[in-house]
Amino acid sequence: MKIRVINPNASAAMAQMLGQACQRVKAATTALSVIHLPGSAPSIEGAADGARAAFHLLDAVAVAEREGVQGLVIACFDDTGLDAARELANGPVLGIGEAAMHAASMLSVRYSILTSLPRSIHIIERNQRSYGLDRRCAGIHAADIPVLELERDPAHYPRLVELGRALLEADRSECLVLGCAGMSQWAAALQRDLGVPVVDGVQVALKWVEALVTLGLGTSKALSYALPRVKQG
Amino acid sequence: MKIRVINPNASAAMAQMLGQACQRVKAATTALSVIHLPGSAPSIEGAADGARAAFHLLDAVAVAEREGVQGLVIACFDDTGLDAARELANGPVLGIGEAAMHAASMLSVRYSILTSLPRSIHIIERNQRSYGLDRRCAGIHAADIPVLELERDPAHYPRLVELGRALLEADRSECLVLGCAGMSQWAAALQRDLGVPVVDGVQVALKWVEALVTLGLGTSKALSYALPRVKQG
Amino acid sequence: MKIRVINPNASAAMAQMLGQACQRVKAATTALSVIHLPGSAPSIEGAADGARAAFHLLDAVAVAEREGVQGLVIACFDDTGLDAARELANGPVLGIGEAAMHAASMLSVRYSILTSLPRSIHIIERNQRSYGLDRRCAGIHAADIPVLELERDPAHYPRLVELGRALLEADRSECLVLGCAGMSQWAAALQRDLGVPVVDGVQVALKWVEALVTLGLGTSKALSYALPRVKQG
Amino acid sequence: MKIRVINPNASAAMAQMLGQACQRVKAATTALSVIHLPGSAPSIEGAADGARAAFHLLDAVAVAEREGVQGLVIACFDDTGLDAARELANGPVLGIGEAAMHAASMLSVRYSILTSLPRSIHIIERNQRSYGLDRRCAGIHAADIPVLELERDPAHYPRLVELGRALLEADRSECLVLGCAGMSQWAAALQRDLGVPVVDGVQVALKWVEALVTLGLGTSKALSYALPRVKQG
Amino acid sequence: MKIRVINPNASAAMAQMLGQACQRVKAATTALSVIHLPGSAPSIEGAADGARAAFHLLDAVAVAEREGVQGLVIACFDDTGLDAARELANGPVLGIGEAAMHAASMLSVRYSILTSLPRSIHIIERNQRSYGLDRRCAGIHAADIPVLELERDPAHYPRLVELGRALLEADRSECLVLGCAGMSQWAAALQRDLGVPVVDGVQVALKWVEALVTLGLGTSKALSYALPRVKQG
Amino acid sequence: MKIRVINPNASAAMAQMLGQACQRVKAATTALSVIHLPGSAPSIEGAADGARAAFHLLDAVAVAEREGVQGLVIACFDDTGLDAARELANGPVLGIGEAAMHAASMLSVRYSILTSLPRSIHIIERNQRSYGLDRRCAGIHAADIPVLELERDPAHYPRLVELGRALLEADRSECLVLGCAGMSQWAAALQRDLGVPVVDGVQVALKWVEALVTLGLGTSKALSYALPRVKQG
């Protein structure tokens, strides 16, 4: 089973980190590749970065289709370019944002999201409303650490614990969703320290894509996600 | 990994059928058991049947916990007794209704549900609104065949194909969700004949519970799903 | 006019207390009976207790129908088993939760609910969303006193006043809904001390059921609440 | 108990008809008066008629307060001037639209409304959304008979039956709400002929206002419905 | 192009102030008139005042139509009588509340509203929900200064700045909407002092009505806003 | 006043057509430029085309800012790249989709949208839900004519009239929104032939941007639409 995780920013280091986390949980039969998009921004901070990432993502999805990849994960919590990617793919395509939110809504009545930057909140909110899961979300909070810092400096961890505890209390929340791929590596530690499920979308998306491929379920090619028409300018 | 699928009605035949479908897709490492609830109604048709099933489900969940079962599937599309079961369980508990709807919302923009009886529609609608997924559902339809008939008589299959085609057209829908555990066995054939993803919640729920257990994610025991307090009358 | 109030927990003391409150406000022509469910939990704290109560409620409703009872009140603020009871009944069946919320929405623009335990909040929220009344509710709060204590110890009253005042202020709320049958006896005192309408669902439900029976209005037996089909296992 | 039903149009004949229907169902202890507003339009057809009616209603409510009326019913399905009337009143004030919709939502899962004119539909929809009950309404339909005709010509009855049957079928609906005070007199016959509950808001509002007055519940005078401030120009 | 701004209260002084603000921004080709309603309340504080204003507004709209006015602005943030006015008018009719909210939703993701009195909040909320814009509003706040004071005493300005800053912070809001025509004169200063767009509905409504008239767009006369039928009592 | 209309596809012919329509309605003082994006798709049909257009749009917006453009219109009904463009701009940025929907909601209670292709419907729906205007929309319909054909072949006009009439009837709708920039040229004729307001978002967006610039209102640079941070890879 060929699965590919696409980190839609330009950080090879983050792709490597995601690859390590995914290797630990993937099925034995999964041939996993994790890539990044060199032409994209070093991190995705807002809608303009997202628009650039989505553009480069299109090529990556087309390549994956040609290479016979059967399922895709888009490893940015903004679910950057998700609809566009689905138009080009035949297998399942999951964003880590949607995967995490759906999972959290099945493990708890109310979950909270901790993302990195305030400017991402409205993007997550808009996605969440599109998925319908805003009804189950008790709050979206920004740790206010630039994305690249999270990846580079483990000293931010205690601040995450403190923030997590405070926002669960304030939101009367039962589950924490990590709102940034760069936080993946701390999921297990946070779950232990906070005492509630802590959901990392990267791992959930990978396992659920494996599940959907196993069951023969892919992206519907009827109407909304039909393959684009070939046009002449 | 010990996983249990609970068919919350009294039909041993249906449990057996579900077991066969699950055996084909479960992970090699999964120790799977499929049970039914002898004290329950022969099929769950409406809220009163559901209330009886939920009562007997409680004992089955308590037994599963004592036996070290790590993940549970409730194999009725009404997601009968789901909240109550979660209070008693530590691992993940997924209803086949919610699993199917969540999956369909990641494979298409709009899905339709085909259930067995008209009187189940408002129960599914209420659940769906609670999950937030009513926004993605284009319609819920009843095949108007009693549940036990679906299980017993394969001659109903052509009618399902015809109904499926008509409702996808009428709903401008891109994906079909099977709204009854008794329809599981026809999922693959319907997907082939209708040309869109056909989602069977039993199989999706099984695979996603496996995924969540693998990732160390269980039901939150904070607030809503905390273990019940021991009381004295 | 035969009306029955069913306290769906096992507390005879609470049934007796409810009976006294109801006797004071019932119509002269109403033949009122108030019962409890000995097989149920001593108090309903969460979904598992609720599932057990709903099971025993079914028998009580069937008995009431056989005895010619014309209208029913389910005296638990969670509206436990309401849909199931409606399937078995011909007359009107009102939950005290719904009755109180509907009344509050006609006496004020925004109301707040004070219930007993935090774990009941999500159940009330889900019901409220089903009724549509979440739009009018400014907040649901838990007094965090176990249900049985409320019934037994009047010393909790000043705490209720203080809590009521604080939550009305914080919610910018105009009306208080008592979110537990066990609080009924304090409705009048709280209304006097808080200066806003204080709605006790037990009394409202009783009077509104009387009204509906007088007008010849009962539970619709079309589709959702049709009498269950008789099945053979 | 002094209760007043205000027909907010200028039709004395309609007020008389409403008075007869109310006399049949009111409590023995209720001193009932039914009035109309001579300065208003002969029937309320749309928002401009409604604005004129609301203006004249204000005086009628002020008079009622001075005369010690304890509860009010506004007998137009548009719930004309309801918020304004509540500001001036101390007792409960119910519109027949809201009373009918709330009652229908407790007798069925889905109800349909049959009003007189197409131009009233958006007014009812807006009210319904404000009450939250749009979630329970399966459709609002116009019989397309001017209001005064309904009152004058009983030959329209068979058309109502036919319309009612067709819209219940089309909406998969379980209960019919009469969306015009002028239809009150046919409620009982329609219920008999259609086989589902048929809700007349005039009668429900009267009985529920009686109930609320009995329980000592009136309009909250905190915030939204506080008595208007006396101003100088 | 004949445009009329109707201040629906009885304050000639406020009409004069609005006229000055409008003169500064109107198109050179616009023949602008600004009127008040002498029969109305000196300020509109709540629903009863609003009902009186709407009554007098009807005559003013009828007069405007006869005089060939091509576009109307209703200069009360409650959008008093808006639906009724649209029934009588052929050109566009904009309320300053709706104009301000729509504009704010195109300049920011989340806006906050600062109105004058707490009792207006529920009226604005109801309108906003009808427009759909409640999703974009982060909060509605009352400065708690009677409307006439705002007009008369510039010393309230520093309090507005302080309030504005605090509520933008608390709401995580990106734009301030002035929720009262009497605040118009401070829009420019507030925008400078707060550093976010500050939207005055009077000016936006005027410019947008000019735009719609230029484009030949008026109020639809189909269905909801059709001219009222002429009736005989 | 420098205003720029950006046609985000690669069609110079469409840009020219839009320029002609805009010249007719712009203010005398407006220095208008209309551009297209040569690197984009010849027409925007779905999310992948949209992602490519959004990428090229970013450069166009940056150029416009450097050239002192004060207000922008994005002339694709999908509002392609709108959030990203707002991050880079200081003046107002309006999509023609949002402008048309907002305008229609102020001219009618219910509007319908006629777009070109079925695969655009879910994109418009998602935008509309984000704006809140889904509550006012009675239906979104696809004419099922490829975008470039609409521009090239006037013989499609009678089909538009027929479609428009049918969908207004079916939706009980009061206003028609043209859901594609390529339909702009037929707005006036359709309004004449259908008898309801027909809203072309290109013209409305242009006029409203002029209005906002006149009033000194631009995109909020607080939080969501703040200028992107300069990063190093």
Tab-separated table of C-alpha atoms in Angstrom, chain F residues 45-136:
chain	number	residue	atom	x	y	z
F	45	GLU	CA	-13.538	25.547	-13.196
F	46	GLY	CA	-13.181	24.067	-9.751
F	47	ALA	CA	-10.740	24.162	-6.866
F	48	ALA	CA	-7.549	23.197	-8.705
F	49	ASP	CA	-8.004	25.967	-11.258
F	50	GLY	CA	-8.800	28.236	-8.346
F	51	ALA	CA	-5.605	27.316	-6.508
F	52	ARG	CA	-3.553	28.178	-9.576
F	53	ALA	CA	-5.398	31.470	-10.019
F	54	ALA	CA	-4.903	32.402	-6.365
F	55	PHE	CA	-1.159	31.889	-6.745
F	56	HIS	CA	-0.925	34.292	-9.658
F	57	LEU	CA	-3.317	36.691	-7.962
F	58	LEU	CA	-0.832	37.213	-5.132
F	59	ASP	CA	1.669	38.811	-7.488
F	60	ALA	CA	-1.016	40.956	-9.060
F	61	VAL	CA	-2.088	42.264	-5.666
F	62	ALA	CA	1.491	43.023	-4.657
F	63	VAL	CA	1.977	44.958	-7.899
F	64	ALA	CA	-1.270	46.865	-7.322
F	65	GLU	CA	-0.155	47.869	-3.829
F	66	ARG	CA	3.170	49.143	-5.171
F	67	GLU	CA	1.336	51.144	-7.831
F	68	GLY	CA	-0.885	52.834	-5.268
F	69	VAL	CA	-4.117	51.113	-6.199
F	70	GLN	CA	-6.638	51.991	-3.468
F	71	GLY	CA	-9.278	49.357	-3.969
F	72	LEU	CA	-9.488	45.926	-5.621
F	73	VAL	CA	-12.182	43.736	-7.147
F	74	ILE	CA	-11.601	40.014	-7.726
F	75	ALA	CA	-13.773	39.233	-10.714
F	76	CYS	CA	-14.449	35.534	-10.274
F	77	PHE	CA	-17.688	34.432	-8.617
F	78	ASP	CA	-15.766	31.834	-6.589
F	79	ASP	CA	-14.044	34.760	-4.814
F	80	THR	CA	-10.801	32.999	-5.616
F	81	GLY	CA	-7.926	33.899	-3.325
F	82	LEU	CA	-9.924	36.560	-1.508
F	83	ASP	CA	-8.471	35.989	1.969
F	84	ALA	CA	-4.941	35.810	0.605
F	85	ALA	CA	-5.401	39.023	-1.366
F	86	ARG	CA	-6.697	40.811	1.719
F	87	GLU	CA	-3.528	39.942	3.613
F	88	LEU	CA	-1.465	41.822	1.019
F	89	ALA	CA	-3.752	44.817	0.477
F	90	ASN	CA	-4.445	47.908	2.546
F	91	GLY	CA	-7.526	49.156	0.746
F	92	PRO	CA	-10.807	47.257	0.447
F	93	VAL	CA	-10.794	44.006	-1.575
F	94	LEU	CA	-14.175	42.670	-2.684
F	95	GLY	CA	-14.961	39.448	-4.454
F	96	ILE	CA	-17.779	39.640	-6.974
F	97	GLY	CA	-19.434	36.639	-5.370
F	98	GLU	CA	-19.679	38.202	-1.957
F	99	ALA	CA	-20.656	41.613	-3.348
F	100	ALA	CA	-23.501	40.115	-5.353
F	101	MET	CA	-24.792	37.979	-2.487
F	102	HIS	CA	-24.694	40.830	0.024
F	103	ALA	CA	-26.495	43.138	-2.417
F	104	ALA	CA	-29.146	40.545	-3.233
F	105	SER	CA	-29.827	40.035	0.479
F	106	MET	CA	-30.663	43.740	0.774
F	107	LEU	CA	-32.970	43.810	-2.250
F	108	SER	CA	-34.981	40.685	-1.503
F	109	VAL	CA	-35.722	38.115	1.171
F	110	ARG	CA	-34.646	35.142	-0.945
F	111	TYR	CA	-32.319	35.118	-3.921
F	112	SER	CA	-31.182	32.394	-6.286
F	113	ILE	CA	-27.799	32.009	-7.949
F	114	LEU	CA	-27.241	30.879	-11.516
F	115	THR	CA	-23.649	29.831	-12.087
F	116	SER	CA	-22.065	28.146	-15.076
F	117	LEU	CA	-20.843	24.705	-13.976
F	118	PRO	CA	-22.061	22.146	-11.411
F	119	ARG	CA	-18.578	21.723	-9.962
F	120	SER	CA	-18.558	25.359	-8.816
F	121	ILE	CA	-21.627	24.927	-6.631
F	122	HIS	CA	-19.877	23.524	-3.572
F	123	ILE	CA	-17.275	26.307	-3.721
F	124	ILE	CA	-19.982	28.956	-3.783
F	125	GLU	CA	-21.841	27.161	-0.996
F	126	ARG	CA	-18.783	27.090	1.190
F	127	ASN	CA	-18.095	30.774	0.613
F	128	GLN	CA	-21.695	31.640	1.207
F	129	ARG	CA	-21.717	29.790	4.518
F	130	SER	CA	-18.605	31.665	5.534
F	131	TYR	CA	-20.328	34.979	4.744
F	132	GLY	CA	-23.480	33.811	6.541
F	133	LEU	CA	-25.625	34.402	3.468
F	134	ASP	CA	-26.633	30.777	2.923
F	135	ARG	CA	-29.666	31.648	5.071
F	136	ARG	CA	-30.896	34.006	2.401
